[in-house]
Coordinates of C-alpha atoms in Angstrom, one line a residue:
Chain V
X1 CA 189.5 126.3 39.0
X2 CA 187.8 125.2 36.0
X3 CA 189.7 121.5 35.9
X4 CA 188.4 120.5 40.3
X5 CA 184.9 121.8 39.2
X6 CA 184.4 119.4 36.6
X7 CA 186.2 116.4 38.2
X8 CA 183.4 117.1 40.6
X9 CA 180.4 117.1 38.0
X10 CA 182.0 114.1 36.6
X11 CA 182.2 112.0 40.0
X12 CA 178.5 113.2 40.5
X13 CA 177.3 112.3 37.6
X14 CA 178.8 109.2 37.3
X15 CA 177.1 108.0 40.3
X16 CA 173.5 109.8 39.2
X17 CA 173.5 108.3 35.8
X18 CA 173.3 104.4 37.5
X19 CA 168.9 103.5 37.1
X20 CA 166.5 103.7 39.6
X21 CA 167.5 105.1 43.6
X22 CA 166.3 102.8 46.0
X23 CA 167.5 103.0 49.6
X24 CA 168.3 99.8 51.4
X25 CA 170.4 101.5 54.2
X26 CA 171.1 104.2 55.5
X27 CA 173.1 105.6 58.9
X28 CA 176.6 106.8 60.7
X29 CA 180.2 105.5 59.2
X30 CA 182.6 107.0 61.8
X31 CA 186.2 106.3 62.0
X32 CA 189.5 107.2 63.1
X33 CA 192.8 107.0 61.4
X34 CA 196.3 107.2 63.4
X35 CA 199.5 107.0 61.6
X36 CA 203.0 107.1 62.8
X37 CA 206.0 107.6 60.8
X38 CA 208.3 105.1 61.6
X39 CA 211.1 106.3 58.8
X40 CA 211.5 109.0 56.7
X41 CA 209.8 107.0 53.4
X42 CA 207.6 104.7 56.1
X43 CA 204.3 104.7 57.7
X44 CA 201.8 102.7 59.6
X45 CA 198.5 103.4 60.0
X46 CA 195.6 101.8 62.0
X47 CA 192.3 102.6 61.3
X48 CA 189.3 102.0 63.2
X49 CA 185.9 102.0 61.5
X50 CA 182.2 101.4 62.3
X51 CA 179.0 101.0 60.4
X52 CA 175.9 102.1 62.4
X53 CA 172.6 101.6 60.8
X54 CA 169.5 103.7 61.4
X55 CA 167.6 103.0 58.5
X56 CA 167.3 99.4 57.5
X57 CA 165.1 97.9 54.6
X58 CA 165.0 94.3 53.6
X59 CA 163.8 92.8 50.2
X60 CA 160.0 93.8 49.6
X61 CA 159.8 95.7 53.0
X62 CA 159.1 98.8 54.1
X63 CA 162.2 101.0 55.6
X64 CA 162.3 100.3 59.1
X65 CA 164.0 102.9 61.8
X66 CA 166.1 100.5 63.6
X67 CA 169.9 101.2 65.4
X68 CA 172.3 98.6 65.5
X69 CA 176.1 98.1 64.6
X70 CA 176.4 96.4 61.7
X71 CA 180.2 95.7 61.6
X72 CA 183.4 97.3 63.1
X73 CA 186.5 97.2 60.8
X74 CA 190.1 97.1 62.6
X75 CA 192.6 97.9 60.1
X76 CA 196.4 98.0 60.1
X77 CA 198.5 99.6 56.9
X78 CA 202.2 99.5 56.0
X79 CA 202.8 102.2 53.6
X80 CA 206.4 103.1 51.7
X81 CA 206.8 106.1 49.7
X82 CA 208.4 104.6 46.2
X83 CA 208.7 108.4 45.0
X84 CA 207.6 112.1 45.8
X85 CA 203.9 111.4 45.2
X86 CA 203.5 107.7 45.0
X87 CA 203.3 105.1 47.6
X88 CA 203.1 101.3 48.4
X89 CA 201.0 99.9 51.0
X90 CA 199.9 96.6 52.7
X91 CA 197.8 96.2 55.4
X92 CA 195.5 93.4 57.3
X93 CA 192.0 94.0 58.5
X94 CA 190.1 92.2 60.9
X95 CA 186.3 92.8 60.6
X96 CA 183.5 92.1 63.5
X97 CA 180.2 91.6 62.1
X98 CA 177.5 90.2 63.9
X99 CA 179.4 87.9 66.1
X100 CA 181.5 86.5 63.8
X101 CA 185.3 88.0 62.9
X102 CA 186.3 88.2 59.4
X103 CA 189.8 88.6 57.6
X104 CA 191.1 91.0 54.8
X105 CA 194.5 91.3 53.1
X106 CA 194.6 94.4 51.3
X107 CA 197.5 95.9 48.7
X108 CA 197.2 99.6 47.5
X109 CA 199.4 101.8 45.1
X110 CA 198.6 105.4 45.5
X111 CA 199.8 108.4 43.1
X112 CA 198.6 111.7 44.4
X113 CA 199.2 114.6 42.2
X114 CA 200.0 118.1 43.0
X115 CA 197.9 120.4 40.6
X116 CA 197.7 124.0 40.4
X117 CA 195.3 124.5 43.2
X118 CA 193.7 120.9 43.8
X119 CA 195.2 117.7 44.4
X120 CA 194.1 114.5 42.7
X121 CA 194.7 110.9 43.7
X122 CA 194.7 107.8 42.2
X123 CA 194.2 104.6 44.2
X124 CA 194.7 101.4 43.0
X125 CA 193.9 98.4 45.6
X126 CA 193.4 94.5 45.6
X127 CA 191.9 93.0 48.6
X128 CA 191.1 89.5 49.6
X129 CA 188.4 88.4 52.4
X130 CA 187.7 85.6 54.4
X131 CA 184.3 85.4 56.5
X132 CA 183.2 82.3 58.5
X133 CA 180.6 80.9 55.8
X134 CA 181.3 82.8 53.1
X135 CA 183.7 82.0 50.2
X136 CA 186.8 83.8 49.9
X137 CA 186.2 87.3 48.2
X138 CA 188.6 88.6 45.7
X139 CA 188.2 92.7 45.1
X140 CA 189.9 94.9 43.0
X141 CA 189.3 98.8 43.1
X142 CA 190.3 102.1 41.6
X143 CA 189.6 105.4 43.4
X144 CA 189.7 108.6 42.5
X145 CA 189.8 111.8 44.7
X146 CA 190.2 114.7 44.5
X147 CA 191.0 118.0 47.3
X148 CA 190.1 121.1 46.8
X149 CA 191.2 124.3 49.0
X150 CA 188.1 126.5 49.8
X151 CA 190.2 129.6 51.1
X152 CA 193.2 129.7 48.8
X153 CA 195.5 128.4 46.1
X154 CA 196.6 125.6 48.3
X155 CA 195.2 123.9 51.9
X156 CA 196.6 125.5 55.3
X157 CA 196.1 124.7 58.5
X158 CA 192.8 126.0 59.5
X159 CA 191.2 126.0 56.4
X160 CA 188.2 123.8 55.1
X161 CA 188.4 121.8 51.9
X162 CA 186.1 119.7 49.9
X163 CA 187.2 116.1 49.1
X164 CA 185.0 114.5 45.9
X165 CA 185.9 110.8 45.4
X166 CA 184.2 108.0 43.4
X167 CA 185.5 104.3 43.2
X168 CA 184.9 101.3 41.2
X169 CA 184.7 98.2 42.6
X170 CA 184.2 94.6 41.3
X171 CA 184.1 91.4 43.5
X172 CA 184.7 87.8 42.6
X173 CA 183.5 85.5 44.9
X174 CA 182.0 81.9 44.3
X175 CA 182.2 82.5 40.9
X176 CA 179.8 85.5 40.8
X177 CA 181.1 88.8 39.5
X178 CA 179.5 92.2 41.3
X179 CA 180.4 95.8 40.4
X180 CA 180.0 98.6 43.2
X181 CA 180.2 102.3 42.4
X182 CA 181.0 104.7 45.6
X183 CA 180.3 108.5 45.8
X184 CA 181.8 110.5 48.6
X185 CA 181.9 114.2 48.7
X186 CA 183.0 115.4 51.9
X187 CA 183.6 118.7 53.5
X188 CA 187.2 118.3 55.4
X189 CA 188.7 121.0 57.9
X190 CA 192.9 121.3 58.2
X191 CA 193.5 121.8 61.7
X192 CA 196.9 121.3 61.2
X193 CA 198.5 119.5 58.7
X194 CA 198.9 116.3 60.9
X195 CA 194.9 116.7 62.2
X196 CA 192.1 116.6 59.6
X197 CA 188.3 115.9 60.1
X198 CA 186.1 115.4 57.3
X199 CA 182.1 114.8 57.3
X200 CA 180.1 114.1 54.3
X201 CA 178.3 111.3 52.7
X202 CA 179.3 108.2 51.4
X203 CA 176.6 106.9 49.0
X204 CA 177.4 102.9 47.9
X205 CA 175.7 101.6 44.8
X206 CA 176.4 97.4 44.9
X207 CA 175.2 94.4 42.6
X208 CA 175.1 96.9 39.8
X209 CA 173.9 95.1 36.0
X210 CA 171.7 93.2 38.5
X211 CA 168.2 93.2 39.1
X212 CA 169.1 93.2 43.3
X213 CA 170.6 96.6 42.9
X214 CA 171.6 98.1 46.5
X215 CA 171.2 101.4 47.7
X216 CA 173.5 102.6 50.9
X217 CA 173.9 106.4 52.4
X218 CA 176.1 106.8 55.1
X219 CA 176.8 110.0 56.9
X220 CA 180.7 109.8 57.1
X221 CA 182.6 110.9 59.9
X222 CA 186.2 110.2 59.3
X223 CA 189.4 111.9 61.4
X224 CA 192.8 111.8 60.2
X225 CA 195.7 112.3 63.0
X226 CA 199.4 111.8 62.0
X227 CA 202.3 111.8 65.2
Chain H
X1 CA 173.1 105.8 71.2
X2 CA 174.1 104.8 74.6
X3 CA 176.2 107.2 77.0
X4 CA 179.7 105.5 76.2
X5 CA 179.3 105.9 72.4
X6 CA 178.5 109.7 73.6
X7 CA 181.4 109.4 75.8
X8 CA 183.6 108.3 73.3
X9 CA 182.8 111.2 70.7
X10 CA 183.0 113.9 73.0
X11 CA 186.3 112.7 73.9
X12 CA 187.3 112.5 70.2
X13 CA 186.3 115.9 69.5
X14 CA 187.7 117.3 72.7
X15 CA 191.1 115.6 71.5
X16 CA 191.0 117.2 68.3
X17 CA 190.1 120.9 69.2
X18 CA 193.1 120.6 71.9
X19 CA 195.4 120.1 69.0
X20 CA 197.9 122.8 68.9
X21 CA 197.2 124.7 66.0
X22 CA 200.8 126.5 65.8
X23 CA 202.8 126.0 62.5
X24 CA 205.7 127.9 60.6
X25 CA 204.8 127.7 57.0
X26 CA 203.6 129.7 54.6
X27 CA 199.7 130.0 54.7
X28 CA 197.5 131.8 51.6
X29 CA 194.2 133.0 51.7
X30 CA 191.6 133.9 49.5
X31 CA 190.5 137.7 50.0
X32 CA 188.2 139.9 48.2
X33 CA 189.3 142.8 46.1
X34 CA 187.7 145.2 48.7
X35 CA 190.4 144.2 51.0
X36 CA 193.3 145.2 48.8
X37 CA 195.1 148.5 49.0
X38 CA 194.1 151.0 46.3
X39 CA 197.7 151.4 44.9
X40 CA 197.5 147.7 44.0
X41 CA 194.4 147.9 42.2
X42 CA 195.5 151.0 40.6
X43 CA 198.4 149.5 39.7
X44 CA 197.0 146.6 37.8
X45 CA 194.6 148.9 36.3
X46 CA 196.9 149.6 33.5
X47 CA 197.6 146.2 32.6
X48 CA 195.7 144.8 29.3
X49 CA 194.9 141.6 31.6
X50 CA 191.0 140.5 30.8
X51 CA 190.9 137.4 32.8
X52 CA 189.2 137.4 36.2
X53 CA 191.8 138.3 39.0
X54 CA 191.8 136.7 42.0
X55 CA 193.2 138.1 45.2
X56 CA 195.3 136.5 48.2
X57 CA 196.9 137.3 51.3
X58 CA 199.8 135.5 51.9
X59 CA 202.0 135.4 55.3
X60 CA 205.0 133.2 56.4
X61 CA 204.1 134.0 59.9
X62 CA 206.1 137.2 60.2
X63 CA 205.4 139.3 56.9
X64 CA 201.9 139.8 55.2
X65 CA 201.6 140.3 51.3
X66 CA 198.7 140.7 48.9
X67 CA 199.2 138.8 45.8
X68 CA 197.3 138.8 42.6
X69 CA 196.8 136.0 40.4
X70 CA 195.7 136.1 36.9
X71 CA 196.2 134.8 33.1
X72 CA 197.1 136.8 30.3
X73 CA 198.4 135.6 26.5
X74 CA 198.6 131.9 27.6
X75 CA 200.8 132.6 30.8
X76 CA 200.2 132.5 34.5
X77 CA 201.1 135.7 36.4
X78 CA 201.2 136.5 39.8
X79 CA 201.8 140.2 41.3
X80 CA 203.0 140.7 44.5
X81 CA 202.4 143.8 46.4
X82 CA 203.0 144.7 50.3
X83 CA 200.3 145.5 52.5
X84 CA 200.5 149.2 51.7
X85 CA 200.0 148.0 48.0
X86 CA 203.7 148.8 46.7
X87 CA 204.8 146.3 44.2
X88 CA 207.4 143.6 45.4
X89 CA 207.4 141.2 42.0
X90 CA 206.1 140.0 39.1
X91 CA 206.3 136.3 38.6
X92 CA 205.4 134.4 35.2
X93 CA 204.9 131.2 34.9
X94 CA 207.4 129.7 31.6
X95 CA 208.0 126.3 30.1
X96 CA 211.9 125.1 30.2
X97 CA 212.1 126.0 26.1
X98 CA 211.3 129.8 27.0
X99 CA 214.5 130.0 28.8
X100 CA 217.2 131.2 26.4
X101 CA 219.6 128.3 26.2
X102 CA 222.7 129.2 27.9
X103 CA 220.4 129.7 30.7
X104 CA 218.8 126.3 30.3
X105 CA 222.5 124.7 30.0
X106 CA 223.4 126.4 32.9
X107 CA 220.7 125.3 35.0
X108 CA 220.8 121.7 33.8
X109 CA 224.0 121.4 34.5
X110 CA 223.8 122.6 38.2
X111 CA 220.7 119.9 38.4
X112 CA 222.7 117.3 36.9
X113 CA 225.7 117.8 39.1
X114 CA 223.7 117.9 42.1
X115 CA 220.9 115.4 41.9
X116 CA 220.8 111.7 41.5
X117 CA 217.6 112.4 39.5
X118 CA 215.3 115.2 39.3
X119 CA 212.4 116.7 37.7
X120 CA 211.3 120.3 37.2
X121 CA 207.6 121.0 38.3
X122 CA 207.5 124.9 37.5
X123 CA 209.5 127.6 36.6
X124 CA 208.6 131.1 37.0
X125 CA 211.1 134.0 35.7
X126 CA 211.0 137.0 38.7
X127 CA 210.9 140.7 37.9
X128 CA 211.8 143.2 40.6
X129 CA 212.4 146.7 40.6
X130 CA 210.8 149.9 39.4
X131 CA 207.0 149.0 39.1
X132 CA 206.6 151.1 35.7
X133 CA 209.7 149.1 34.2
X134 CA 208.8 145.8 35.1
X135 CA 205.4 146.4 33.4
X136 CA 206.8 147.6 30.4
X137 CA 209.1 144.6 30.4
X138 CA 206.7 142.1 31.1
X139 CA 204.0 143.3 28.6
X140 CA 207.1 143.9 25.8
X141 CA 209.0 140.8 26.9
X142 CA 212.1 143.1 26.4
X143 CA 215.1 143.3 28.9
X144 CA 215.9 146.7 31.0
X145 CA 219.1 146.5 33.0
X146 CA 217.7 148.2 36.0
X147 CA 215.4 145.4 36.4
X148 CA 216.3 142.3 38.6
X149 CA 215.5 139.2 36.6
X150 CA 215.6 136.0 38.5
X151 CA 213.9 132.5 38.2
X152 CA 212.4 130.7 40.8
X153 CA 212.2 126.6 39.9
X154 CA 210.1 123.9 41.8
X155 CA 211.7 120.6 41.6
X156 CA 211.5 117.3 42.8
X157 CA 215.1 116.2 43.6
X158 CA 216.6 112.9 45.0
X159 CA 220.0 112.4 46.3
X160 CA 220.9 109.0 47.5
X161 CA 217.5 107.8 49.0
X162 CA 216.6 111.3 50.1
X163 CA 213.8 112.9 48.0
X164 CA 212.2 116.4 48.1
X165 CA 210.3 118.7 46.5
X166 CA 212.7 121.8 46.8
X167 CA 212.3 125.3 45.4
X168 CA 215.3 126.8 43.8
X169 CA 216.1 130.6 43.0
X170 CA 219.0 131.2 40.0
X171 CA 219.9 134.9 39.2
X172 CA 219.5 135.4 35.0
X173 CA 222.7 133.9 34.5
X174 CA 221.5 130.9 36.1
X175 CA 224.0 130.9 39.1
X176 CA 222.2 129.4 42.1
X177 CA 221.3 131.9 44.4
X178 CA 219.1 129.8 47.2
X179 CA 217.0 127.0 48.1
X180 CA 214.3 126.2 50.4
X181 CA 212.6 123.0 50.9
X182 CA 209.2 122.7 50.3
X183 CA 207.3 120.8 53.5
X184 CA 206.0 117.6 52.4
X185 CA 202.0 117.6 53.3
X186 CA 200.4 114.9 54.9
X187 CA 198.0 113.3 52.4
X188 CA 196.9 110.5 54.7
X189 CA 193.1 111.4 53.9
X190 CA 193.8 110.7 50.3
X191 CA 195.4 107.4 50.4
X192 CA 193.2 105.6 52.7

């Protein structure tokens, strides 16, 4: 159990080492992921995620309590297993934001390692986003996630687990490169192998290495259901 | 948050909690030392284990067993008891190079001729029989004819287009005794 603990500490340090904490936005980030197996190696997923802002701070202003739906994303992803522990996926997302509709194409490759007492997932992805009145945004992403069962050496139904992940994103938009780091520690519950619920913090630190650092804290609630 | 949102959240939770919770797979759960039968604790006291021993209860839906896991001399040990604390078997994790050459050849031959591709993930030597003889054999790495030795191997295998994770049980001559498919665990929450 030493390795997963080390990984979790590394994930925590990777974000806490980022300089000066400043709250810019906080709220809820509920999501539902519905997956249907269409062939032994292929699945299609529909993911709906919304951002409900509860605390908001614009530049040089105090933090204000205000509730509004910042955006809603609806994503369809087709995933094909290449091997026992890796999968290639491609998808399309439609984003509804303040009366505008944007689009994003997604490509990702995931490797999930089944290790003694925990699982480790590496996700490499790229995406391209088109929003009205904005130049195209190109991103590359890497996410490292560990899933640690809390009631045994492996995760079984009716058991809790911790999932800690960190993600690094770089974005190119209008010839400007920006970087973002995310830390997402969550507590999960495995109702059945095909039915999981997770809740925890989704912390995002964007515009790294610039003077306009942004920090966002979300209470993430994610439901994963496979049919 | 308006009533429509609240209704949606309430409905989502109803769907989650009404999902059937039955399954037929092995389930393992960490237990306290206090829940372990005294005879199992007494048996392990005679081993020179120095590292922490973790205890688990394991069920396959019908049978329940108690399992101790620890490390000693660079190897992982798994000692399984029944609910009365009687020893069922001891498993020691090995590397391929720890198998004798004849056994290694025999097992490699089986995998090469049965699958398009394969990768060995875990090898365990399994001892069952008289608890005292097993203890002597495990600690001194000696052989004893009255102890049954088997090899449990977990491997990723591919036949045509089917990729599976399977568990294989071989006897000490490398003859396959049984196989079992290890169910693929859903990892959607690690992909998205």
